[in-house]
Coordinates of C-alpha atoms and ligand atoms in Angstrom, one line a residue:
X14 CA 0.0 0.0 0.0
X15 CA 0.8 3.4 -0.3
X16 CA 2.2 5.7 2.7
X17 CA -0.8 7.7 2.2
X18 CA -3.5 4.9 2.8
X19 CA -1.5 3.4 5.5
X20 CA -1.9 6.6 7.3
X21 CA -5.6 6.8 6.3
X22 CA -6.4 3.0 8.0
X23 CA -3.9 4.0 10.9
X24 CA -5.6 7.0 11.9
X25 CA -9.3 5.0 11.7
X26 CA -8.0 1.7 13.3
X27 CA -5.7 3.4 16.0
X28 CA -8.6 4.7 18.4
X29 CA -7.7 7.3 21.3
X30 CA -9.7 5.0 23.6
X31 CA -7.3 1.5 23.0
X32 CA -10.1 -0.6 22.0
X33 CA -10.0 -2.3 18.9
X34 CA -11.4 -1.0 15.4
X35 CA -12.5 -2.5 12.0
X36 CA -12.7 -1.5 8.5
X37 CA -12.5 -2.4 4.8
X38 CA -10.9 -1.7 1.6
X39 CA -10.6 -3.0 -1.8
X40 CA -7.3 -4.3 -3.6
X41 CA -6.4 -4.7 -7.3
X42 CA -4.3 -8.4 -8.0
X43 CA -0.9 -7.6 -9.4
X44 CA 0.6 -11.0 -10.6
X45 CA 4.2 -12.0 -10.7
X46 CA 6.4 -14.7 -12.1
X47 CA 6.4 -16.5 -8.4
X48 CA 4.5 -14.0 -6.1
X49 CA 1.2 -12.3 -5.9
X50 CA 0.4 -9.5 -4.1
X51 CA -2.5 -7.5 -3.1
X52 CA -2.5 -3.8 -4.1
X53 CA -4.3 -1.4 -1.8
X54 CA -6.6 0.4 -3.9
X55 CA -9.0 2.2 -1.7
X56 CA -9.8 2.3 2.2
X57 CA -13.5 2.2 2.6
X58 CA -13.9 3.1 6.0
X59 CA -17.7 2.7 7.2
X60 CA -20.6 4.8 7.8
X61 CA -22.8 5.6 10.6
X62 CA -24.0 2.0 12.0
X63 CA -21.8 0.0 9.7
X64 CA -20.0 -1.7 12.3
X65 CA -19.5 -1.9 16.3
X66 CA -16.9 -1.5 18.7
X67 CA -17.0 -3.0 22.4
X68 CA -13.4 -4.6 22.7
X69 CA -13.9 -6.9 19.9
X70 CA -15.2 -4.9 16.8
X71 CA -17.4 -6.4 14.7
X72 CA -18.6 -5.4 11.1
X73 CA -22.6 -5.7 9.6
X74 CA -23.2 -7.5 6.6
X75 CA -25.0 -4.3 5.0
X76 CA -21.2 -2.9 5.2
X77 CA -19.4 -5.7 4.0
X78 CA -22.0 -6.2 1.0
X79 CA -21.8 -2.7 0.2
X80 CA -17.9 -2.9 -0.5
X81 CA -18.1 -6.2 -1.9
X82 CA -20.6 -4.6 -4.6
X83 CA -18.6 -1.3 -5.1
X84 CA -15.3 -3.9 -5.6
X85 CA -16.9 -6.0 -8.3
X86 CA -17.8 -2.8 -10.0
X87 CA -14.0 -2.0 -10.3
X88 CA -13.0 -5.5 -10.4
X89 CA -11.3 -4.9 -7.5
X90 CA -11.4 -7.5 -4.3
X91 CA -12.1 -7.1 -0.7
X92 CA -9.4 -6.5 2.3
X93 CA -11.2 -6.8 5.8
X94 CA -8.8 -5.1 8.3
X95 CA -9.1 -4.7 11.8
X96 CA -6.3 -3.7 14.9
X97 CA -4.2 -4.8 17.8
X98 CA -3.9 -1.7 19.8
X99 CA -1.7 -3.6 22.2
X100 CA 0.5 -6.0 19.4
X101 CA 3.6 -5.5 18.1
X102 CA 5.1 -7.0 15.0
X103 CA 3.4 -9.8 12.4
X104 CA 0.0 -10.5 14.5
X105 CA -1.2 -14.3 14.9
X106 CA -4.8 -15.1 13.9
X107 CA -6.5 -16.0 16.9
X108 CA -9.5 -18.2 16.7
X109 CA -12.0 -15.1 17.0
X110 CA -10.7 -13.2 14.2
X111 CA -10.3 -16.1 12.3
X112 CA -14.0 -17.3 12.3
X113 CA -15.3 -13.8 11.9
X114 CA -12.9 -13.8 8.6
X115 CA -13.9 -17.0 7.3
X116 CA -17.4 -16.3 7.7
X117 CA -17.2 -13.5 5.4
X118 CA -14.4 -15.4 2.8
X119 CA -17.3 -17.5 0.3
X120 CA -19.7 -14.4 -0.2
X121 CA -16.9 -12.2 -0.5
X122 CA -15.5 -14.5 -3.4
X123 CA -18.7 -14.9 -4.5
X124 CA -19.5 -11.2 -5.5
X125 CA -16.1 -10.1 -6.9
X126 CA -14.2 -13.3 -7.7
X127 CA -11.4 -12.4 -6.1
X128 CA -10.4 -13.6 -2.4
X129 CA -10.8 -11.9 0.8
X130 CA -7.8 -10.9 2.2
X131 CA -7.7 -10.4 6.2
X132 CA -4.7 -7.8 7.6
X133 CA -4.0 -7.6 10.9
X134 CA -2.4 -4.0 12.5
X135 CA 0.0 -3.8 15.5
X136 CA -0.5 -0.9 17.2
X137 CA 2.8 -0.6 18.9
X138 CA 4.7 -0.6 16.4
X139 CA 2.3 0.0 13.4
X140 CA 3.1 -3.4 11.7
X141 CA 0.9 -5.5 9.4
X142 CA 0.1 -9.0 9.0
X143 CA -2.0 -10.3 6.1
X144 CA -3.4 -13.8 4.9
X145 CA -5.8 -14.7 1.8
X146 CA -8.2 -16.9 2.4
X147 CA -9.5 -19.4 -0.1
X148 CA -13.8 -19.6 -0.9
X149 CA -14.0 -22.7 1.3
X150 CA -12.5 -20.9 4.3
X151 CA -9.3 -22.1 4.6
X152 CA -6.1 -19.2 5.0
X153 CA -2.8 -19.1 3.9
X154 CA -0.1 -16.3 5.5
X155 CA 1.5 -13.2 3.4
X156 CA 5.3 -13.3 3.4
X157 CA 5.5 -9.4 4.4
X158 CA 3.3 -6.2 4.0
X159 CA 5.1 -3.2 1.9
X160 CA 3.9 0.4 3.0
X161 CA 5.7 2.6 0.0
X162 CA 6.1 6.1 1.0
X163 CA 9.8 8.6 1.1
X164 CA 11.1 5.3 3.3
X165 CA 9.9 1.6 2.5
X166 CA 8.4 0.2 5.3
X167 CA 8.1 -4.0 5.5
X168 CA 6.5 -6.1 8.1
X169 CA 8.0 -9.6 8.0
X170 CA 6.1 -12.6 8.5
X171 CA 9.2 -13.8 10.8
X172 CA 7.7 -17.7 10.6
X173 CA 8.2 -17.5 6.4
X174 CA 10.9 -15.3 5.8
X175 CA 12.8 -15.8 9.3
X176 CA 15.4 -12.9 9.9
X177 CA 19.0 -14.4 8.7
X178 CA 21.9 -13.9 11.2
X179 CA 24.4 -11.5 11.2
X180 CA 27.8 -12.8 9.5
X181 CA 31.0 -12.2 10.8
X182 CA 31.6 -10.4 7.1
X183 CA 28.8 -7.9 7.7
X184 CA 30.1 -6.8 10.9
X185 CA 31.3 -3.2 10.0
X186 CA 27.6 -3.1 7.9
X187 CA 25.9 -4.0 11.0
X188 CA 27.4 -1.5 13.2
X189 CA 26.3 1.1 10.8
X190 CA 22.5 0.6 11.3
X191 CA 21.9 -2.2 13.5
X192 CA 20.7 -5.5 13.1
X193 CA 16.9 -5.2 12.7
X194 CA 17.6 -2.7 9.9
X195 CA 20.5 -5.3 8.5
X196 CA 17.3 -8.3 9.1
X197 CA 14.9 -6.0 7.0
X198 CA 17.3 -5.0 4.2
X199 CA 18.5 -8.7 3.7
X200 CA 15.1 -10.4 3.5
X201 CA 14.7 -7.5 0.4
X202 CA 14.1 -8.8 -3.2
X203 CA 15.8 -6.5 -5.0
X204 CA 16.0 -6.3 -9.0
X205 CA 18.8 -4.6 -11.0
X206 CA 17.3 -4.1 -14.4
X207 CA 20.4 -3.4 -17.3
X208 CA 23.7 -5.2 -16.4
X209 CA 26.0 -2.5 -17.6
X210 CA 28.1 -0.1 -16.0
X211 CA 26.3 0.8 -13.4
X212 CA 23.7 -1.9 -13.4
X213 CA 26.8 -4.5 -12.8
X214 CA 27.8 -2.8 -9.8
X215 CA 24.6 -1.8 -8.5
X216 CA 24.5 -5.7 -8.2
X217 CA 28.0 -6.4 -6.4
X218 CA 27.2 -4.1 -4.1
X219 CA 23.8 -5.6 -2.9
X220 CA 25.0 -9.0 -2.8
X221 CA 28.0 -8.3 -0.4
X222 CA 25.6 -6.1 1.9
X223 CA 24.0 -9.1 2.6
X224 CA 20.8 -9.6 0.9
X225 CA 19.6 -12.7 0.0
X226 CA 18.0 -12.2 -3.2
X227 CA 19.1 -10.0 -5.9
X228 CA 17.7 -10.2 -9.5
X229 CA 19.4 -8.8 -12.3
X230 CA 18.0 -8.6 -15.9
X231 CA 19.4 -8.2 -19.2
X232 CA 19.2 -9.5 -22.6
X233 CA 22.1 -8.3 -23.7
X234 CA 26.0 -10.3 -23.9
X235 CA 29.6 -8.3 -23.5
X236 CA 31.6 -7.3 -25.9
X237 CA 34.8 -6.1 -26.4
X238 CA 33.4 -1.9 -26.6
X239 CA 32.0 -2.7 -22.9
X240 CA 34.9 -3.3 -21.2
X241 CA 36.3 -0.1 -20.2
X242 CA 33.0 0.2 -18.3
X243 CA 32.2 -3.5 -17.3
X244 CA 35.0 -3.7 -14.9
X245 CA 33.8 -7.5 -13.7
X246 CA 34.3 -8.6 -17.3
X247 CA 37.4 -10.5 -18.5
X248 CA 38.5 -10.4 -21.9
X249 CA 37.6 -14.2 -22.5
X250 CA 34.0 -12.9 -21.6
X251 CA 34.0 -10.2 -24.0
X252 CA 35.9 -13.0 -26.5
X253 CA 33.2 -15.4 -26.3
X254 CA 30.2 -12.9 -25.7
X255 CA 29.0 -14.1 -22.4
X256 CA 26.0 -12.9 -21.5
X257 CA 25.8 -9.6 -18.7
X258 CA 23.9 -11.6 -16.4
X259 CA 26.4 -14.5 -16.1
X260 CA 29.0 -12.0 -15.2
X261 CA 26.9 -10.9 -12.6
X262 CA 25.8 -13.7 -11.5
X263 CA 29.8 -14.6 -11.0
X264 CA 30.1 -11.3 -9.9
X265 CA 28.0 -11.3 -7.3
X266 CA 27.9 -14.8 -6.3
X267 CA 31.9 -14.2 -5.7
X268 CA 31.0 -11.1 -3.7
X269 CA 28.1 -12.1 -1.6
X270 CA 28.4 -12.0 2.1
X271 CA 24.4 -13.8 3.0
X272 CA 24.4 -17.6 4.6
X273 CA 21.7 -18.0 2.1
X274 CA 22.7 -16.3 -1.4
X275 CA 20.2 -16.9 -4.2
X276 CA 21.0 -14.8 -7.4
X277 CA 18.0 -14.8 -9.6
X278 CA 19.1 -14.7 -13.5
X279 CA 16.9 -13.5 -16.3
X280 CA 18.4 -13.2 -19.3
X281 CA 15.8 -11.0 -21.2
X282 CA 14.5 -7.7 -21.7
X283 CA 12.0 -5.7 -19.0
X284 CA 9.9 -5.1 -22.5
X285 CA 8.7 -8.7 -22.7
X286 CA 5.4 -9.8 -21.3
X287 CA 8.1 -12.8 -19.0
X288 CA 10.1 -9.7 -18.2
X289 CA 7.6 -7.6 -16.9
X290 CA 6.1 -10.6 -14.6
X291 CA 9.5 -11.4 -13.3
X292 CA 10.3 -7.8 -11.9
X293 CA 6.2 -7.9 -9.8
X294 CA 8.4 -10.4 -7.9
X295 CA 10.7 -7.8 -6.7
X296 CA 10.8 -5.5 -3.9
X297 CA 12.8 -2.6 -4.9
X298 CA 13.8 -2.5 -8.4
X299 CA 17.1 -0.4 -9.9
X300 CA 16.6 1.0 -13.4
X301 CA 20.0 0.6 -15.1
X302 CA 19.0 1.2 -18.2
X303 CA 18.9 3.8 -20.6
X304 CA 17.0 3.2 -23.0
X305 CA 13.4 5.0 -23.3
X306 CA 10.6 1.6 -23.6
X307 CA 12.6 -0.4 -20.8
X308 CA 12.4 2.9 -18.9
X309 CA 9.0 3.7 -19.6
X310 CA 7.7 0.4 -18.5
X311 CA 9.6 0.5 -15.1
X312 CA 7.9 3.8 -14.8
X313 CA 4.9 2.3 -15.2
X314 CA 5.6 -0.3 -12.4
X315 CA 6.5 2.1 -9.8
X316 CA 2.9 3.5 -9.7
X317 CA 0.7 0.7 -11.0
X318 CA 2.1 -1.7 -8.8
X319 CA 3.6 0.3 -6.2
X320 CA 7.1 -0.7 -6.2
X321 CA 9.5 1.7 -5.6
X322 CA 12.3 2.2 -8.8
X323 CA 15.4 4.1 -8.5
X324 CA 16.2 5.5 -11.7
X325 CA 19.6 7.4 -13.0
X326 CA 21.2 8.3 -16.3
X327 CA 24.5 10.1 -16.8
X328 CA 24.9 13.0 -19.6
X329 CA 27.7 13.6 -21.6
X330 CA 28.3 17.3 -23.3
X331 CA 31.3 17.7 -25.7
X332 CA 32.7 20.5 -28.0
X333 CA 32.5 20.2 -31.6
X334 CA 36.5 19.5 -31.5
X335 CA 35.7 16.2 -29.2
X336 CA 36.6 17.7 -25.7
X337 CA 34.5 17.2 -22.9
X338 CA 32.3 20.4 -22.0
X339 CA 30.1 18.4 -18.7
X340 CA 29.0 15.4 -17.7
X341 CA 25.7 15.9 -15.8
X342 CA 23.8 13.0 -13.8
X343 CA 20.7 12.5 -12.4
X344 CA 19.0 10.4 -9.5
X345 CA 15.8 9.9 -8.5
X346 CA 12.9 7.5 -6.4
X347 CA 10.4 6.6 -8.8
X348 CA 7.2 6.1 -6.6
X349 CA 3.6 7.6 -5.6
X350 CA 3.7 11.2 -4.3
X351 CA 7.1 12.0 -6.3
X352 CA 7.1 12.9 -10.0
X353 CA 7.4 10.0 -12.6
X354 CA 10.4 10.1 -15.5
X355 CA 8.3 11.8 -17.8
X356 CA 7.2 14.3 -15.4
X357 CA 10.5 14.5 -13.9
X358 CA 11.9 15.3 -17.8
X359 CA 13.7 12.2 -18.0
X360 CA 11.3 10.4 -20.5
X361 CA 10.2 11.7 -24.0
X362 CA 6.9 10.1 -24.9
X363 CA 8.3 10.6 -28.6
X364 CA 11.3 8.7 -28.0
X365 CA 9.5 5.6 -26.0
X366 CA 7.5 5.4 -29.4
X367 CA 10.4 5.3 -31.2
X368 CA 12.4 2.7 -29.3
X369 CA 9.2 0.6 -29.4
X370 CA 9.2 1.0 -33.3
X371 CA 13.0 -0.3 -33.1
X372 CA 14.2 3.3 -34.6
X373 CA 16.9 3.5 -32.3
X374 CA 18.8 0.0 -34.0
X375 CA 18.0 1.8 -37.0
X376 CA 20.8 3.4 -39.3
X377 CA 18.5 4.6 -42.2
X378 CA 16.4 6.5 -39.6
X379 CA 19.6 8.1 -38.0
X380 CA 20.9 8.8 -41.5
X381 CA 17.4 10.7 -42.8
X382 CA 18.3 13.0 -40.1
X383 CA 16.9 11.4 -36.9
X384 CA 18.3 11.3 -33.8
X385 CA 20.9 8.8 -32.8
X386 CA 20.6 6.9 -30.0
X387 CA 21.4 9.2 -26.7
X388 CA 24.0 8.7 -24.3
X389 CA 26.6 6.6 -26.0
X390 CA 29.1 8.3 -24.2
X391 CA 30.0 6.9 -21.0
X392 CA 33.0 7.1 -18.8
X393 CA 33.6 4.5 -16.3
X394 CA 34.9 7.0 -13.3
X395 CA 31.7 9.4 -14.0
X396 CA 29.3 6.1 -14.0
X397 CA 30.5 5.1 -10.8
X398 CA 28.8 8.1 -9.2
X399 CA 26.0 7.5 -10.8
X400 CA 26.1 3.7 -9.1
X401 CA 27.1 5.5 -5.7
X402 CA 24.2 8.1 -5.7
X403 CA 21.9 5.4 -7.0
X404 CA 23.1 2.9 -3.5
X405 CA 22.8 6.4 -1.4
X406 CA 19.2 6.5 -2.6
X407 CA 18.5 3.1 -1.6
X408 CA 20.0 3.1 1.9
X409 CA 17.7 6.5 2.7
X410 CA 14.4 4.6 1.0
X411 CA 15.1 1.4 3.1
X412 CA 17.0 2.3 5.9
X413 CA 16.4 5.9 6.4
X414 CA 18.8 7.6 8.7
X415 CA 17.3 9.9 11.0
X416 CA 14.1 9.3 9.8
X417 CA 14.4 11.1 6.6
X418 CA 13.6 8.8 3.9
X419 CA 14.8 9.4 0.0
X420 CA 15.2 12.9 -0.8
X421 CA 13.7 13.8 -4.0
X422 CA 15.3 14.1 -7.5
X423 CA 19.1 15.1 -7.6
X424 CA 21.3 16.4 -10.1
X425 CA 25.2 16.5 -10.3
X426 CA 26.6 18.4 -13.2
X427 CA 30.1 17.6 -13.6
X428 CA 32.1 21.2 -14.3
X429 CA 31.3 23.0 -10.6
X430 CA 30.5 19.7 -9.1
X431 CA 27.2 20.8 -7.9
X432 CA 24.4 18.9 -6.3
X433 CA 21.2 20.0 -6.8
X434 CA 17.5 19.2 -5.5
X435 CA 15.5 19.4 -8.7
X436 CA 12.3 21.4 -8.7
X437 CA 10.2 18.7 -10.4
X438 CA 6.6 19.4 -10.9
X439 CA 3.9 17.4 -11.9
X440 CA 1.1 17.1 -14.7
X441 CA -2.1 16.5 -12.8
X442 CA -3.3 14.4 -15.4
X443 CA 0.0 12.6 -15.5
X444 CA -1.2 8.8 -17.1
X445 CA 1.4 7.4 -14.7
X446 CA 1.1 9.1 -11.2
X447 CA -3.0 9.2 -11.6
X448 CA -3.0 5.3 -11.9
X449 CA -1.7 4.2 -8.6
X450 CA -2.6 0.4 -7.7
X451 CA -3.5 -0.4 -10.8
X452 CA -1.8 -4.3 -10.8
X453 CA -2.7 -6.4 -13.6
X454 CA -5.3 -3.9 -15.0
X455 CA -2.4 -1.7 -15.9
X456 CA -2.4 -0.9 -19.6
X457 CA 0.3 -3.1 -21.2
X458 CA 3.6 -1.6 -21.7
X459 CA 5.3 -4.7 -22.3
X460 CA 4.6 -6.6 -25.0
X461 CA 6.8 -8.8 -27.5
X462 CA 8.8 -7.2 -30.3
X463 CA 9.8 -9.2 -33.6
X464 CA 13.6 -8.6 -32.7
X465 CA 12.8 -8.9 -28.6
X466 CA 15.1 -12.1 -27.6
X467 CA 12.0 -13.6 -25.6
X468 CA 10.5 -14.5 -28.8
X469 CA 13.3 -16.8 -29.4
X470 CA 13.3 -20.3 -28.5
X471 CA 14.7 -20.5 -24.4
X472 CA 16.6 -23.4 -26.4
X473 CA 18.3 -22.9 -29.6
X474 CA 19.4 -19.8 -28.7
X475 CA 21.5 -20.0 -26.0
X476 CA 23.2 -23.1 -27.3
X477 CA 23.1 -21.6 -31.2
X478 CA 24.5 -18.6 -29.9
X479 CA 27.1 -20.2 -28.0
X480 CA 28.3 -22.5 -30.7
X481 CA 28.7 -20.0 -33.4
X482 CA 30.7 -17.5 -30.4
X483 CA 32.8 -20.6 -29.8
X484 CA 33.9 -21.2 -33.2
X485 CA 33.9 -17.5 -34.1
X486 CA 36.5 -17.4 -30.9
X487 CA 38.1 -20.7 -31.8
X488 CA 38.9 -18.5 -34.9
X489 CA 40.1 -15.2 -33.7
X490 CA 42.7 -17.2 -31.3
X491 CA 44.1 -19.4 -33.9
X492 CA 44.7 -16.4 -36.2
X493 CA 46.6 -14.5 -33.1
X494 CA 50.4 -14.4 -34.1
Ligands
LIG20 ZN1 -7.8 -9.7 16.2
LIG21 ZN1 4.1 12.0 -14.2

């Protein structure tokens, strides 16, 4: 949910007089490759004589039938949510709350199709707990509850994703922010979309803070051109054209420092309907890439399925006689209640169409006087601030010091080495930031181009590929004096 209705239920469940409240919202499904999770839509708190409070509360069936029927209208379903002004952390279901749920689970499922889902508040510490509950009555625990505001707030169901322990290798991590915050930011799934310069070492740097699972995606392999940027490349990686997200994987693999390391490898393209699914699986995602569609469609993410994307893109001016005039970059937290990357400036509605359209791959367009792809110069040192500022966004979103969560857009520029807050506004009738919670009624962004690598066989490609690099290399080594 967003910060904003998490304050809205807060305020209605947390009573001045410590008894226990009630109310419902609805929630739109947003499916991943290997997780589903409900997206707060709406808080529908109830009218006069909707429901009662003495100790236990307890809601009338006029209430719950009159969100169940506004829910179905959206094709939205129904979260029942009530408190526990005197619990702290991820709340068990007691026998009360769970008959009062289940009595409420078939007709709920009845009218909108979708299941009830039952959250639980802790009014100590303002955690949640949540379960879904099948039409037969039967309920099944969330893994965690996201609240996504300037900080990213998690409540861990610590029965399914236990806290790991501190390793001796994260010591001097630890001692920076403690070990609840160190529990919290391992237990993270976090993505890294675009393995290059700065995607690479977004990467590194997660796994050997600890966390368990960190994604990265890319379609793309190395080559020889990337290696003054992709420092975790060898030369036999660029020889044979390895793809990015094998070095990463090695990368990272070599540089985690969690008992439990998973590494989760997609090798393919954000713009495909498999990798759109497999970033809903994530918790945080980075946006590494700089292209406009792949852009565009993690834009779309941030608001539609409320999770959080930090964005950045480095600028290169130069002189008509080649030397370097600035280098500019800029940072931002893509989420609800800051400006989106087109608001922001950072996305051209023109130029997603074009990438879409495959203009950017193409020479005759560039020729007949379009423009050429942007930002094809890139300096290892300057990208490595782009990285660090990227990292220094994520530690204020998830482990915010002082309280202050991420900061707002910044840009560097290069010549005076300034850092600046950017005055982004916003379009009121912004088609990103309008359509919060959206989940899988989002309107598709991803979809499968003729040259997109997902429409390739999973098989013959990778070991096609591979075969024709091998002799191609077998080749180049034989003619090397
Ligand atoms: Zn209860
Ligand atoms: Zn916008």
């Amino acid at each position: 949910m967003t910060a904003d209705i998490h304050v809205t239920l807060t305020r209605h469940l947390i009573r001045e007089d410590g008894d226990e409240d009630l109310c419902l919202a609805m929630y739109a499904p947003s499916t991943g490759a290997r997780r589903d999770t409900a997206l707060i839509r709406e808080a529908c708190l109830p009218l006069e004589g909707e429901r009662e409070v003495h100790g236990n509360a307890t809601v009338t069936g006029r209430y719950v039938l009159r969100v169940a029927r506004e829910a179905r209208n959206h094709g939205l379903g129904v979260v029942i949510l009530h408190s526990h002004p005197c619990g702290r952390g991820w709340q068990k279901l007691s026998e009360l709350d769970a008959d009062a749920e289940a009595s409420y689970a078939h007709m709920i499922a009845q009218v909108t199709g979708l299941p009830l889902i039952g959250m639980t508040l802790a009014g100590i510490d303002e955690k949640w707990s949540a379960r879904r509950w099948s039409a037969e009555g039967n309920h099944f625990a969330g893994e965690s509850v996201r609240v996504v505001g300037a900080r990213l707030q998690v409540s861990w169901n610590e029965r399914l994703v236990p806290a790991p322990s501190a390793m001796p290798s994260q010591l001097r991590t630890v001692s920076a922010w403690g070990e609840p915050t160190q529990a919290s930011i391992a237990r993270l799934r976090v993505l890294v979309v675009g393995s290059g310069s700065v995607g690479m070492d977004v990467a590194i740097r997660l796994a050997a803070t600890g966390i368990q699972k960190v994604g990265v995606m890319d379609f793309d392999v190395v080559e020889e051109v990337n290696r003054d940027r992709l420092v975790a490349a060898t030369r036999r990686d660029a020889r044979l054209q390895i793809p990015k997200v094998d070095v990463a994987q090695r990368a990272c693999i070599n540089a985690a420092t969690a008992a439990d390391f998973r590494f989760q490898r997609h090798h393919l393209s954000v713009t495909s309907p498999e990798g759109q699914s497999a970033a809903l699986d994530y918790d945080v995602i980075f946006s590494c890439v700089d292209r406009p569609w792949p852009r565009a469609v993690l834009n779309q993410i941030a608001y539609t399925d409320l999770i959080p994307v930090i964005d950045g893109g480095i600028g290169i001016d130069i002189f008509d006689n080649g030397e370097m005039r600035n280098a500019t970059y800029r940072t931002h937290v893509v989420r609800p209640g800051r400006p989106c990357l087109q608001c922001n400036g950072q996305l051209d509605p023109a130029e997603i169409s074009r990438d879409r359209l495959g203009l950017f791959d193409d020479p005759t367009y560039i020729e007949k006087g379009g423009q050429p792809e942007a930002g094809k110069q890139n300096v290892t040192m300057l990208s490595a601030s782009v990285m660090a500022s990227q990292l220094a966004l994520f530690v204020s979103l998830v482990a915010a010091p002082s309280k202050f969560g991420e900061p707002g857009p910044l840009r560097f520029s290069l010549t005076n080495h300034r850092l600046e807050h950017v005055e982004a506004t916003t379009n009121p009738a912004c088609i990103y930031e309008n359509l919060l919670a959206q989940g899988d009624q989002r309107v598709p962004l991803a979809q499968t181009a003729a040259t997109s690598p997902a429409t390739e066989s999973w098989l013959t490609r990778p070991l096609l590929g591979f075969a024709v690099r091998y002799v191609l290399s077998l080749i180049k080594w034989t003619r090397r004096p």
